[in-house]
Coordinates of C-alpha atoms in Angstrom, one line a residue:
X5 CA 22.1 15.3 -60.7
X6 CA 18.3 15.3 -60.0
X7 CA 16.2 18.4 -59.9
X8 CA 15.5 19.3 -56.1
X9 CA 12.2 20.8 -57.3
X10 CA 9.4 18.3 -57.1
X11 CA 6.6 20.7 -57.7
X12 CA 6.1 24.6 -57.8
X13 CA 2.6 26.2 -58.1
X14 CA 1.0 29.4 -57.2
X15 CA -2.2 31.4 -57.5
X16 CA -2.9 35.1 -56.8
X17 CA -2.2 34.7 -53.0
X18 CA -0.4 31.7 -52.2
X19 CA 2.7 29.9 -53.6
X20 CA 3.9 26.5 -52.9
X21 CA 7.4 24.8 -53.5
X22 CA 7.9 21.1 -52.8
X23 CA 11.6 20.1 -52.5
X24 CA 13.1 16.7 -52.7
X25 CA 16.5 14.9 -52.6
X26 CA 19.6 16.7 -51.4
X27 CA 19.3 20.4 -50.6
X28 CA 22.9 21.1 -50.9
X29 CA 25.3 23.4 -53.0
X30 CA 24.5 21.4 -56.3
X31 CA 20.6 22.0 -55.8
X32 CA 20.6 25.7 -54.7
X33 CA 20.6 27.1 -58.0
X34 CA 17.5 25.2 -59.2
X35 CA 15.6 25.8 -56.0
X36 CA 16.6 29.5 -56.1
X37 CA 15.3 29.7 -59.5
X38 CA 12.0 28.3 -58.7
X39 CA 11.8 30.5 -55.8
X40 CA 12.4 33.5 -57.9
X41 CA 9.7 32.5 -60.4
X42 CA 7.1 31.9 -57.6
X43 CA 7.9 35.2 -56.0
X44 CA 8.1 37.3 -59.3
X45 CA 4.9 38.9 -58.5
X46 CA 3.8 39.4 -54.8
X47 CA 2.1 36.7 -52.7
X48 CA 0.6 36.6 -49.3
X49 CA 2.1 33.1 -48.3
X50 CA 4.9 31.0 -49.4
X51 CA 4.7 27.3 -48.3
X52 CA 8.0 25.3 -48.9
X53 CA 7.6 21.7 -48.2
X54 CA 10.6 19.8 -47.1
X55 CA 9.0 16.5 -46.9
X56 CA 10.9 14.7 -49.6
X57 CA 14.3 16.2 -48.6
X58 CA 16.8 13.4 -47.8
X59 CA 19.6 15.7 -46.9
X60 CA 20.4 19.3 -46.1
X61 CA 23.8 21.0 -45.6
X62 CA 24.7 24.7 -44.7
X63 CA 24.0 25.8 -48.3
X64 CA 20.4 24.4 -48.2
X65 CA 19.8 25.9 -44.6
X66 CA 21.2 29.4 -46.0
X67 CA 18.8 29.4 -48.9
X68 CA 15.9 28.9 -46.6
X69 CA 17.3 31.6 -44.1
X70 CA 17.5 33.9 -47.0
X71 CA 14.0 33.2 -48.1
X72 CA 12.8 33.8 -44.4
X73 CA 14.7 37.3 -44.6
X74 CA 12.9 38.0 -48.0
X75 CA 9.6 37.2 -46.6
X76 CA 10.2 39.8 -43.9
X77 CA 11.3 42.6 -46.1
X78 CA 8.6 41.7 -49.0
X79 CA 5.7 41.1 -46.5
X80 CA 4.7 37.7 -47.2
X81 CA 4.1 35.0 -44.8
X82 CA 6.7 32.0 -45.0
X83 CA 5.7 28.5 -43.6
X84 CA 8.0 25.5 -43.9
X85 CA 6.7 22.1 -43.7
X86 CA 9.3 20.0 -42.1
X87 CA 11.2 17.1 -43.6
X88 CA 12.0 13.6 -42.2
X89 CA 13.3 13.5 -38.4
X90 CA 16.8 13.1 -39.4
X91 CA 16.8 16.3 -41.9
X92 CA 14.9 18.3 -39.3
X93 CA 17.7 17.5 -36.8
X94 CA 20.2 19.2 -38.7
X95 CA 18.2 22.4 -38.4
X96 CA 18.0 21.8 -34.7
X97 CA 21.7 21.1 -34.3
X98 CA 22.5 24.4 -36.3
X99 CA 20.3 26.3 -34.0
X100 CA 17.9 27.5 -36.7
X101 CA 14.8 25.3 -36.1
X102 CA 13.5 27.8 -33.8
X103 CA 14.3 30.7 -36.1
X104 CA 12.8 29.4 -39.3
X105 CA 9.0 29.4 -39.3
X106 CA 8.5 25.5 -39.3
X107 CA 5.0 24.3 -39.0
X108 CA 4.1 21.9 -36.3
X109 CA 5.8 18.3 -36.5

């Protein structure tokens, strides 16, 4: 199974995670580990880029909702860069596209 984490980097103020492939139950553990490493010390902003994601299920959405909750509790700004239209449509159908902080499409 391919690693869903394409890139992960950070500096003192900002962290960035680029995900790709299928963001599902099989990918959750690797994505969660990458997020934990990026957020091991405080940041002002976390950008999660979903541009290379080809599929998302409820597990992947759940992970992003958890990161959203974590951002509010830990005080960093979360910004999600939307994936392709067919992937973003899943967020819309689930009713979470307006809840999660997606950048303008």
